[in-house]
mmCIF file of C-alpha atoms in Angstrom:
data_model
loop_
_atom_site.group_PDB
_atom_site.id
_atom_site.type_symbol
_atom_site.label_atom_id
_atom_site.label_comp_id
_atom_site.label_asym_id
_atom_site.label_seq_id
_atom_site.Cartn_x
_atom_site.Cartn_y
_atom_site.Cartn_z
ATOM 1 C CA MET A 1328 -15.001 -44.183 -5.764
ATOM 2 C CA GLY A 1329 -15.671 -43.769 -9.479
ATOM 3 C CA GLU A 1330 -13.504 -44.977 -12.328
ATOM 4 C CA GLU A 1331 -12.229 -41.543 -13.228
ATOM 5 C CA VAL A 1332 -8.620 -40.673 -12.608
ATOM 6 C CA LYS A 1333 -8.063 -37.358 -10.892
ATOM 7 C CA LYS A 1334 -5.218 -35.023 -11.681
ATOM 8 C CA ILE A 1335 -3.544 -33.950 -8.464
ATOM 9 C CA MET A 1336 -0.589 -31.562 -8.489
ATOM 10 C CA HIS A 1337 1.659 -30.956 -5.497
ATOM 11 C CA VAL A 1338 3.304 -27.541 -5.560
ATOM 12 C CA VAL A 1339 6.572 -27.043 -3.672
ATOM 13 C CA ARG A 1340 7.548 -23.397 -3.195
ATOM 14 C CA ARG A 1341 9.697 -23.600 -0.080
ATOM 15 C CA PRO A 1342 13.375 -24.451 0.256
ATOM 16 C CA PRO A 1343 14.419 -27.644 2.047
ATOM 17 C CA HIS A 1344 15.111 -28.178 5.765
ATOM 18 C CA GLY A 1345 14.238 -24.680 7.055
ATOM 19 C CA THR A 1346 10.706 -25.993 7.493
ATOM 20 C CA ILE A 1347 9.212 -29.479 7.358
ATOM 21 C CA TYR A 1348 6.789 -28.630 4.534
ATOM 22 C CA PRO A 1349 8.721 -30.095 1.594
ATOM 23 C CA TYR A 1350 9.576 -33.228 3.621
ATOM 24 C CA GLU A 1351 6.020 -33.944 4.748
ATOM 25 C CA GLY A 1352 4.865 -32.917 1.296
ATOM 26 C CA LEU A 1353 6.902 -35.702 -0.253
ATOM 27 C CA GLU A 1354 5.477 -38.174 2.263
ATOM 28 C CA MET A 1355 2.016 -37.192 1.030
ATOM 29 C CA VAL A 1356 3.056 -37.511 -2.610
ATOM 30 C CA LEU A 1357 4.335 -41.068 -2.107
ATOM 31 C CA ILE A 1358 1.107 -42.194 -0.436
ATOM 32 C CA MET A 1359 -1.056 -40.587 -3.114
ATOM 33 C CA ALA A 1360 1.110 -42.175 -5.800
ATOM 34 C CA ALA A 1361 -0.108 -45.603 -4.650
ATOM 35 C CA TYR A 1362 -3.703 -44.713 -5.576
ATOM 36 C CA ASP A 1363 -3.510 -44.831 -9.378
ATOM 37 C CA GLN A 1364 -4.306 -41.176 -9.817
ATOM 38 C CA GLU A 1365 -2.395 -38.802 -12.091
ATOM 39 C CA ILE A 1366 0.075 -37.265 -9.672
ATOM 40 C CA SER A 1367 2.448 -34.477 -10.641
ATOM 41 C CA MET A 1368 4.810 -32.171 -8.769
ATOM 42 C CA ALA A 1369 5.633 -28.567 -9.580
ATOM 43 C CA PHE A 1370 8.742 -26.920 -8.153
ATOM 44 C CA ILE A 1371 8.443 -23.151 -8.102
ATOM 45 C CA GLY A 1372 10.403 -20.312 -6.494
ATOM 46 C CA ASP A 1373 12.648 -21.439 -3.634
ATOM 47 C CA GLY A 1374 11.112 -24.908 -3.998
ATOM 48 C CA LEU A 1375 13.734 -25.471 -6.704
ATOM 49 C CA PHE A 1376 16.411 -25.616 -4.004
ATOM 50 C CA CYS A 1377 14.797 -28.870 -2.795
ATOM 51 C CA LEU A 1378 16.119 -30.466 -5.976
ATOM 52 C CA LEU A 1379 19.809 -29.529 -5.591
ATOM 53 C CA LYS A 1380 22.329 -32.346 -5.838
ATOM 54 C CA ASP A 1381 24.614 -33.310 -2.955
ATOM 55 C CA GLN A 1382 22.414 -32.159 -0.083
ATOM 56 C CA ASP A 1383 24.003 -33.578 3.070
ATOM 57 C CA THR A 1384 21.887 -33.176 6.191
ATOM 58 C CA THR A 1385 24.163 -35.292 8.396
ATOM 59 C CA LYS A 1386 25.330 -32.386 10.548
ATOM 60 C CA LEU A 1387 21.764 -31.127 10.938
ATOM 61 C CA GLU A 1388 20.749 -34.564 12.201
ATOM 62 C CA ILE A 1389 17.742 -34.191 9.925
ATOM 63 C CA LYS A 1390 16.776 -37.196 7.822
ATOM 64 C CA GLY A 1391 16.409 -35.179 4.619
ATOM 65 C CA PHE A 1392 14.660 -36.387 1.503
ATOM 66 C CA MET A 1393 17.298 -36.987 -1.149
ATOM 67 C CA LYS A 1394 16.443 -40.681 -1.189
ATOM 68 C CA THR A 1395 12.741 -39.956 -1.380
ATOM 69 C CA LEU A 1396 13.230 -37.768 -4.448
ATOM 70 C CA GLY A 1397 15.143 -40.634 -6.018
ATOM 71 C CA VAL A 1398 12.268 -43.107 -5.645
ATOM 72 C CA LEU A 1399 9.560 -40.848 -7.120
ATOM 73 C CA GLU A 1400 10.127 -42.462 -10.496
ATOM 74 C CA ASP A 1401 9.650 -45.939 -8.978
ATOM 75 C CA TYR A 1402 6.295 -44.738 -7.647
ATOM 76 C CA ASP A 1403 5.327 -43.611 -11.168
ATOM 77 C CA VAL A 1404 5.499 -39.936 -10.234
ATOM 78 C CA GLU A 1405 7.081 -38.986 -13.527
ATOM 79 C CA GLN A 1406 5.579 -35.569 -14.134
ATOM 80 C CA ILE A 1407 8.001 -33.361 -12.258
ATOM 81 C CA TYR A 1408 7.869 -29.791 -13.474
ATOM 82 C CA VAL A 1409 10.175 -26.862 -12.780
ATOM 83 C CA ASP A 1410 9.382 -23.223 -13.484
ATOM 84 C CA SER A 1411 11.904 -21.852 -15.993
ATOM 85 C CA LYS A 1412 11.691 -18.324 -14.616
ATOM 86 C CA SER A 1413 12.354 -19.420 -11.016
ATOM 87 C CA MET A 1414 15.307 -21.414 -12.339
ATOM 88 C CA ALA A 1415 16.805 -18.435 -14.201
ATOM 89 C CA GLU A 1416 16.181 -16.087 -11.267
ATOM 90 C CA ARG A 1417 18.212 -18.404 -9.034
ATOM 91 C CA GLY A 1418 21.010 -19.013 -11.520
ATOM 92 C CA LEU A 1419 20.210 -22.726 -11.740
ATOM 93 C CA THR A 1420 20.161 -25.194 -14.619
ATOM 94 C CA PRO A 1421 18.710 -28.734 -14.821
ATOM 95 C CA ASP A 1422 22.262 -30.050 -14.312
ATOM 96 C CA ASP A 1423 22.094 -28.746 -10.752
ATOM 97 C CA PHE A 1424 19.184 -31.060 -9.925
ATOM 98 C CA CYS A 1425 19.388 -34.578 -8.490
ATOM 99 C CA ILE A 1426 16.463 -35.884 -10.561
ATOM 100 C CA ALA A 1427 15.233 -35.463 -14.114
ATOM 101 C CA VAL A 1428 12.722 -32.639 -14.449
ATOM 102 C CA GLU A 1429 10.672 -31.057 -17.183
ATOM 103 C CA VAL A 1430 11.297 -27.323 -17.385
ATOM 104 C CA LEU A 1431 8.165 -25.358 -18.256
ATOM 105 C CA GLU A 1432 7.709 -21.749 -19.290
ATOM 106 C CA PRO A 1433 5.295 -19.845 -17.015
ATOM 107 C CA ASP A 1434 2.447 -20.023 -19.534
ATOM 108 C CA GLU A 1435 2.955 -23.785 -19.926
ATOM 109 C CA MET A 1436 2.992 -24.239 -16.151
ATOM 110 C CA GLY A 1437 -0.142 -22.106 -15.872
ATOM 111 C CA GLN A 1438 -1.801 -24.378 -18.436
ATOM 112 C CA LYS A 1439 -0.740 -27.514 -16.525
ATOM 113 C CA MET A 1440 -2.188 -26.033 -13.339
ATOM 114 C CA ALA A 1441 -5.448 -25.187 -15.071
ATOM 115 C CA GLU A 1442 -5.813 -28.852 -16.099
ATOM 116 C CA GLN A 1443 -5.638 -30.126 -12.515
ATOM 117 C CA ASP A 1444 -8.616 -31.323 -10.494
ATOM 118 C CA CYS A 1445 -6.778 -30.542 -7.291
ATOM 119 C CA ILE A 1446 -3.677 -28.520 -6.421
ATOM 120 C CA ILE A 1447 -2.011 -29.077 -3.062
ATOM 121 C CA PRO A 1448 0.577 -26.523 -1.912
ATOM 122 C CA GLN A 1449 3.227 -28.240 0.177
ATOM 123 C CA MET B 969 -9.271 -21.412 -11.698
ATOM 124 C CA LEU B 970 -9.571 -19.285 -8.559
ATOM 125 C CA HIS B 971 -6.231 -18.181 -7.114
ATOM 126 C CA ILE B 972 -6.204 -17.570 -3.366
ATOM 127 C CA ILE B 973 -3.480 -15.417 -1.788
ATOM 128 C CA ASN B 974 -3.061 -15.095 1.978
ATOM 129 C CA LYS B 975 0.245 -13.216 2.235
ATOM 130 C CA SER B 976 1.239 -9.573 2.092
ATOM 131 C CA PRO B 977 2.924 -8.658 -1.199
ATOM 132 C CA TYR B 978 5.577 -6.880 0.874
ATOM 133 C CA CYS B 979 6.956 -9.984 2.579
ATOM 134 C CA ASN B 980 6.201 -12.905 0.331
ATOM 135 C CA GLY B 981 6.187 -13.880 -3.334
ATOM 136 C CA SER B 982 2.698 -15.399 -3.401
ATOM 137 C CA PHE B 983 1.150 -12.447 -5.206
ATOM 138 C CA ASP B 984 3.827 -12.437 -7.934
ATOM 139 C CA MET B 985 3.702 -16.220 -8.279
ATOM 140 C CA ALA B 986 -0.066 -16.392 -8.546
ATOM 141 C CA LEU B 987 -0.004 -13.718 -11.250
ATOM 142 C CA ARG B 988 2.854 -15.464 -13.063
ATOM 143 C CA PHE B 989 0.816 -18.635 -13.526
ATOM 144 C CA ALA B 990 -2.786 -17.413 -13.531
ATOM 145 C CA LEU B 991 -4.396 -17.638 -16.943
ATOM 146 C CA PRO B 992 -6.070 -14.505 -18.326
ATOM 147 C CA GLY B 993 -9.562 -14.298 -16.880
ATOM 148 C CA ASP B 994 -8.751 -16.301 -13.725
ATOM 149 C CA PRO B 995 -10.201 -14.599 -10.619
ATOM 150 C CA VAL B 996 -7.960 -13.831 -7.623
ATOM 151 C CA LEU B 997 -9.182 -13.852 -4.014
ATOM 152 C CA LEU B 998 -7.242 -12.004 -1.301
ATOM 153 C CA ILE B 999 -7.675 -13.349 2.240
ATOM 154 C CA GLU B 1000 -5.862 -12.965 5.586
ATOM 155 C CA ASP B 1001 -2.649 -10.937 5.039
ATOM 156 C CA GLY B 1002 -3.258 -11.177 1.296
ATOM 157 C CA ILE B 1003 -5.697 -8.285 1.477
ATOM 158 C CA TYR B 1004 -2.770 -5.829 1.611
ATOM 159 C CA ALA B 1005 -2.216 -6.677 -2.067
ATOM 160 C CA GLY B 1006 -5.601 -5.086 -2.763
ATOM 161 C CA ARG B 1007 -4.653 -1.612 -1.542
ATOM 162 C CA ALA B 1008 -4.600 1.360 -3.904
ATOM 163 C CA LYS B 1009 -1.523 2.786 -2.171
ATOM 164 C CA GLY B 1010 2.017 1.552 -1.697
ATOM 165 C CA CYS B 1011 4.550 0.171 -4.165
ATOM 166 C CA SER B 1012 2.471 -2.958 -4.769
ATOM 167 C CA ALA B 1013 -0.491 -0.915 -6.012
ATOM 168 C CA GLU B 1014 0.838 -0.630 -9.546
ATOM 169 C CA LYS B 1015 1.183 -4.404 -9.858
ATOM 170 C CA LEU B 1016 -2.429 -4.721 -8.805
ATOM 171 C CA ALA B 1017 -3.531 -2.017 -11.250
ATOM 172 C CA ASN B 1018 -1.800 -3.888 -14.087
ATOM 173 C CA ALA B 1019 -3.250 -7.234 -13.024
ATOM 174 C CA LEU B 1020 -6.768 -5.813 -12.894
ATOM 175 C CA SER B 1021 -6.794 -5.648 -16.692
ATOM 176 C CA GLN B 1022 -6.650 -9.469 -16.818
ATOM 177 C CA HIS B 1023 -8.225 -10.670 -13.563
ATOM 178 C CA GLU B 1024 -11.178 -9.974 -11.326
ATOM 179 C CA PHE B 1025 -9.945 -9.337 -7.775
ATOM 180 C CA TYR B 1026 -11.888 -10.122 -4.623
ATOM 181 C CA ALA B 1027 -11.050 -9.406 -0.974
ATOM 182 C CA LEU B 1028 -12.598 -11.072 2.071
ATOM 183 C CA ILE B 1029 -14.394 -8.389 4.059
ATOM 184 C CA ALA B 1030 -13.747 -9.986 7.464
ATOM 185 C CA ASP B 1031 -10.004 -9.733 6.837
ATOM 186 C CA VAL B 1032 -10.226 -6.217 5.391
ATOM 187 C CA GLU B 1033 -12.183 -4.903 8.380
ATOM 188 C CA ALA B 1034 -10.071 -6.775 10.939
ATOM 189 C CA ARG B 1035 -6.994 -5.016 9.587
ATOM 190 C CA GLY B 1036 -8.546 -1.560 9.332
ATOM 191 C CA VAL B 1037 -7.704 -1.297 5.660
ATOM 192 C CA LYS B 1038 -9.762 1.420 4.014
ATOM 193 C CA ASP B 1039 -7.764 2.108 0.874
ATOM 194 C CA LEU B 1040 -8.553 -0.907 -1.304
ATOM 195 C CA ASN B 1041 -8.435 -0.289 -5.031
ATOM 196 C CA GLU B 1042 -12.072 0.367 -5.897
ATOM 197 C CA ALA B 1043 -11.982 -2.303 -8.602
ATOM 198 C CA VAL B 1044 -11.396 -4.947 -5.898
ATOM 199 C CA GLN B 1045 -14.730 -6.554 -5.043
ATOM 200 C CA VAL B 1046 -15.313 -7.040 -1.341
ATOM 201 C CA ILE B 1047 -17.064 -10.318 -0.451
ATOM 202 C CA ASP B 1048 -18.018 -12.230 2.699
ATOM 203 C CA TYR B 1049 -17.481 -15.934 3.502
ATOM 204 C CA ASP B 1050 -20.694 -16.753 1.627
ATOM 205 C CA GLY B 1051 -19.208 -15.058 -1.444
ATOM 206 C CA PHE B 1052 -15.972 -16.985 -0.872
ATOM 207 C CA VAL B 1053 -17.906 -20.274 -1.047
ATOM 208 C CA GLU B 1054 -19.773 -19.058 -4.120
ATOM 209 C CA LEU B 1055 -16.464 -18.387 -5.923
ATOM 210 C CA VAL B 1056 -15.270 -21.882 -4.994
ATOM 211 C CA GLU B 1057 -18.497 -23.344 -6.395
ATOM 212 C CA GLN B 1058 -17.759 -21.653 -9.712
ATOM 213 C CA HIS B 1059 -14.029 -22.354 -9.986
ATOM 214 C CA LYS B 1060 -11.422 -24.963 -9.203
ATOM 215 C CA VAL B 1061 -8.938 -23.606 -6.684
ATOM 216 C CA ASN B 1062 -5.212 -22.916 -6.600
ATOM 217 C CA THR B 1063 -4.135 -21.788 -3.129
ATOM 218 C CA TRP B 1064 -0.751 -20.069 -3.000
ATOM 219 C CA LEU B 1065 0.616 -20.970 0.428
ATOM 220 C CA MET C 1355 -21.241 -29.936 -3.796
ATOM 221 C CA LYS C 1356 -18.924 -32.039 -1.692
ATOM 222 C CA PHE C 1357 -16.042 -30.291 0.019
ATOM 223 C CA GLY C 1358 -12.968 -31.518 1.835
ATOM 224 C CA ILE C 1359 -10.663 -29.356 3.918
ATOM 225 C CA LEU C 1360 -6.913 -29.798 4.324
ATOM 226 C CA LEU C 1361 -5.636 -27.724 7.247
ATOM 227 C CA LYS C 1362 -1.873 -27.394 7.463
ATOM 228 C CA GLU C 1363 -1.335 -25.158 10.496
ATOM 229 C CA GLY C 1364 -2.081 -25.395 14.198
ATOM 230 C CA PRO C 1365 -4.513 -23.129 16.031
ATOM 231 C CA TYR C 1366 -3.778 -19.510 17.064
ATOM 232 C CA ASN C 1367 -0.280 -19.151 15.593
ATOM 233 C CA HIS C 1368 -1.724 -18.726 12.121
ATOM 234 C CA GLN C 1369 -5.120 -17.580 10.939
ATOM 235 C CA ALA C 1370 -5.523 -20.708 8.820
ATOM 236 C CA ALA C 1371 -7.657 -22.614 11.371
ATOM 237 C CA ASP C 1372 -9.988 -19.633 11.741
ATOM 238 C CA THR C 1373 -10.386 -19.102 8.007
ATOM 239 C CA ALA C 1374 -10.958 -22.828 7.467
ATOM 240 C CA TYR C 1375 -13.641 -22.888 10.172
ATOM 241 C CA GLN C 1376 -15.467 -19.864 8.778
ATOM 242 C CA PHE C 1377 -15.304 -21.373 5.306
ATOM 243 C CA VAL C 1378 -16.780 -24.677 6.528
ATOM 244 C CA LYS C 1379 -19.630 -22.887 8.297
ATOM 245 C CA ALA C 1380 -20.399 -20.785 5.206
ATOM 246 C CA ALA C 1381 -20.244 -23.834 2.924
ATOM 247 C CA MET C 1382 -22.670 -25.765 5.136
ATOM 248 C CA ALA C 1383 -24.965 -22.732 5.297
ATOM 249 C CA ARG C 1384 -25.079 -22.786 1.494
ATOM 250 C CA GLY C 1385 -26.200 -26.417 1.606
ATOM 251 C CA HIS C 1386 -22.917 -28.095 0.756
ATOM 252 C CA GLU C 1387 -21.642 -31.253 2.362
ATOM 253 C CA VAL C 1388 -18.287 -30.860 4.082
ATOM 254 C CA GLU C 1389 -17.040 -34.439 4.318
ATOM 255 C CA ALA C 1390 -13.949 -33.943 6.394
ATOM 256 C CA VAL C 1391 -11.344 -31.651 7.829
ATOM 257 C CA PHE C 1392 -7.999 -33.402 7.421
ATOM 258 C CA LEU C 1393 -5.161 -32.110 9.600
ATOM 259 C CA TYR C 1394 -1.594 -32.216 8.312
ATOM 260 C CA ASN C 1395 1.766 -30.702 9.276
ATOM 261 C CA ASP C 1396 1.254 -28.664 12.480
ATOM 262 C CA GLY C 1397 -2.481 -28.787 11.750
ATOM 263 C CA VAL C 1398 -2.614 -31.866 13.983
ATOM 264 C CA TYR C 1399 -2.386 -29.539 17.010
ATOM 265 C CA ASN C 1400 -6.009 -28.571 16.315
ATOM 266 C CA VAL C 1401 -7.226 -31.719 18.062
ATOM 267 C CA THR C 1402 -5.434 -31.846 21.390
ATOM 268 C CA ASN C 1403 -7.810 -31.801 24.360
ATOM 269 C CA LEU C 1404 -5.010 -30.317 26.473
ATOM 270 C CA ALA C 1405 -5.687 -26.871 25.025
ATOM 271 C CA SER C 1406 -7.480 -24.436 27.318
ATOM 272 C CA PRO C 1407 -7.555 -20.975 25.788
ATOM 273 C CA PRO C 1408 -8.712 -17.947 27.840
ATOM 274 C CA GLN C 1409 -12.489 -17.735 28.386
ATOM 275 C CA ASP C 1410 -12.790 -14.538 26.350
ATOM 276 C CA ASP C 1411 -11.163 -16.038 23.263
ATOM 277 C CA ARG C 1412 -12.496 -18.536 20.739
ATOM 278 C CA ASN C 1413 -11.864 -22.197 21.497
ATOM 279 C CA ILE C 1414 -10.564 -23.537 18.214
ATOM 280 C CA VAL C 1415 -10.262 -27.160 19.371
ATOM 281 C CA GLN C 1416 -13.855 -27.100 20.598
ATOM 282 C CA ARG C 1417 -15.046 -25.616 17.292
ATOM 283 C CA TRP C 1418 -13.794 -28.697 15.457
ATOM 284 C CA SER C 1419 -15.495 -30.970 17.994
ATOM 285 C CA GLU C 1420 -18.766 -29.117 17.386
ATOM 286 C CA LEU C 1421 -18.410 -29.491 13.629
ATOM 287 C CA GLY C 1422 -17.929 -33.189 14.331
ATOM 288 C CA ASP C 1423 -21.397 -33.185 15.951
ATOM 289 C CA GLN C 1424 -22.724 -31.918 12.629
ATOM 290 C CA GLY C 1425 -21.249 -34.837 10.708
ATOM 291 C CA VAL C 1426 -17.946 -33.385 9.561
ATOM 292 C CA GLU C 1427 -15.173 -35.925 10.055
ATOM 293 C CA ILE C 1428 -12.226 -34.422 11.934
ATOM 294 C CA LEU C 1429 -9.180 -36.423 10.887
ATOM 295 C CA SER C 1430 -5.582 -36.082 11.996
ATOM 296 C CA CYS C 1431 -2.790 -37.579 9.908
ATOM 297 C CA ILE C 1432 -1.148 -40.430 11.806
ATOM 298 C CA ALA C 1433 2.421 -39.764 10.643
ATOM 299 C CA ALA C 1434 2.205 -36.027 11.367
ATOM 300 C CA SER C 1435 0.444 -36.722 14.703
ATOM 301 C CA LYS C 1436 2.953 -39.270 15.965
ATOM 302 C CA ARG C 1437 5.808 -36.917 15.168
ATOM 303 C CA ARG C 1438 4.182 -34.191 17.299
ATOM 304 C CA GLY C 1439 2.834 -36.145 20.247
ATOM 305 C CA ILE C 1440 -0.795 -36.187 19.165
ATOM 306 C CA ALA C 1441 -2.141 -39.611 20.160
ATOM 307 C CA ASP C 1442 -5.521 -41.179 21.074
ATOM 308 C CA GLU C 1443 -5.078 -40.321 24.768
ATOM 309 C CA VAL C 1444 -4.977 -36.557 24.087
ATOM 310 C CA LEU C 1445 -7.444 -36.486 21.215
ATOM 311 C CA SER C 1446 -10.334 -34.015 21.439
ATOM 312 C CA ARG C 1447 -13.965 -35.093 21.091
ATOM 313 C CA ASN C 1448 -15.013 -36.289 17.604
ATOM 314 C CA ALA C 1449 -11.441 -36.298 16.290
ATOM 315 C CA SER C 1450 -9.717 -39.418 15.046
ATOM 316 C CA ILE C 1451 -6.297 -40.357 13.750
ATOM 317 C CA THR C 1452 -6.008 -41.814 10.293
ATOM 318 C CA GLY C 1453 -3.655 -42.218 7.358
ATOM 319 C CA LEU C 1454 -2.839 -40.195 4.270
ATOM 320 C CA GLY C 1455 -4.652 -42.809 2.219
ATOM 321 C CA VAL C 1456 -7.887 -41.457 3.674
ATOM 322 C CA LEU C 1457 -6.909 -37.960 2.526
ATOM 323 C CA THR C 1458 -6.282 -39.387 -0.935
ATOM 324 C CA ASP C 1459 -9.763 -40.953 -0.958
ATOM 325 C CA ILE C 1460 -11.210 -37.609 0.108
ATOM 326 C CA ALA C 1461 -9.291 -35.752 -2.602
ATOM 327 C CA ILE C 1462 -10.616 -38.209 -5.188
ATOM 328 C CA ARG C 1463 -14.206 -38.098 -3.936
ATOM 329 C CA VAL C 1464 -14.906 -34.433 -3.247
ATOM 330 C CA ASP C 1465 -15.647 -31.706 -5.776
ATOM 331 C CA ARG C 1466 -13.261 -29.308 -4.063
ATOM 332 C CA LEU C 1467 -10.393 -29.936 -1.659
ATOM 333 C CA MET C 1468 -9.788 -26.595 0.037
ATOM 334 C CA ILE C 1469 -6.354 -26.030 1.516
ATOM 335 C CA PHE C 1470 -5.705 -23.653 4.403
ATOM 336 C CA GLY C 1471 -2.268 -22.981 5.822
ATOM 337 C CA ASP C 1472 0.507 -20.457 6.084
#
């Protein structure tokens, strides 16, 4: 392995619980976060619903990932981006989210994506 | 950055999303069910026509032929797996699953 | 160039495993090194030796084993595998189970990590 730090972005475009993708995606993010690379997450489209406050999966008997989202900051995953257009389309605001996010305009998000070495859709 | 789309524009937002975030000049590759976004007919055709002013579009021939699609927009460049690899050599990749 | 593959769907249900395989073959034919195919999500079902597709169809599990003969590492994520009943005793030839840290190393090392899924 060289000294260079790679920029790896995980893109979440699916809503929570209907499929396992966002859940297993977060598991991947936490492991990668331990490797001193520049890890970011982008929430786009229905992926924004993964960030809603007060998700309670008790009755589903699914573990859920509210706690995992909460520890991202402790794992130094601090670049968490949300697409402004997806947010407006869904009638959401940052107050609806359980973690702090950076809202980006589509052109800004496009620029962030272009800077990545690797983009992993989750 | 090469944007890869594998879903029909009629059932999934991948096509719209890729175009929302693609920078001008970024190429777009249509594979699997994504090749339906390359057709010259249907209500998605206008979106494609507009996008063609900013992006080169490619479609994977194996997927086009497998689906019997014969009405691709003529500006969409048809490539094989070798051409797919060549595009990936030239560009970083953003796959829109 | 060095390539890595991340395959996120199982065989047959989605085209992802077929597209990934054709891409790997084409990349190798162009002289590239494909370091590994890493299986995640339902992708781990690509390496169960319990699969026996009809004779007149492609054998996707066997394809990965054959790529293993050519030096491509076929790696199944341990967390995703355990969840789905993929363990050493059902593992197909040339496949092995490993952690997401290995995927991270691959992502850091290769020139392109190609992702195939649904």
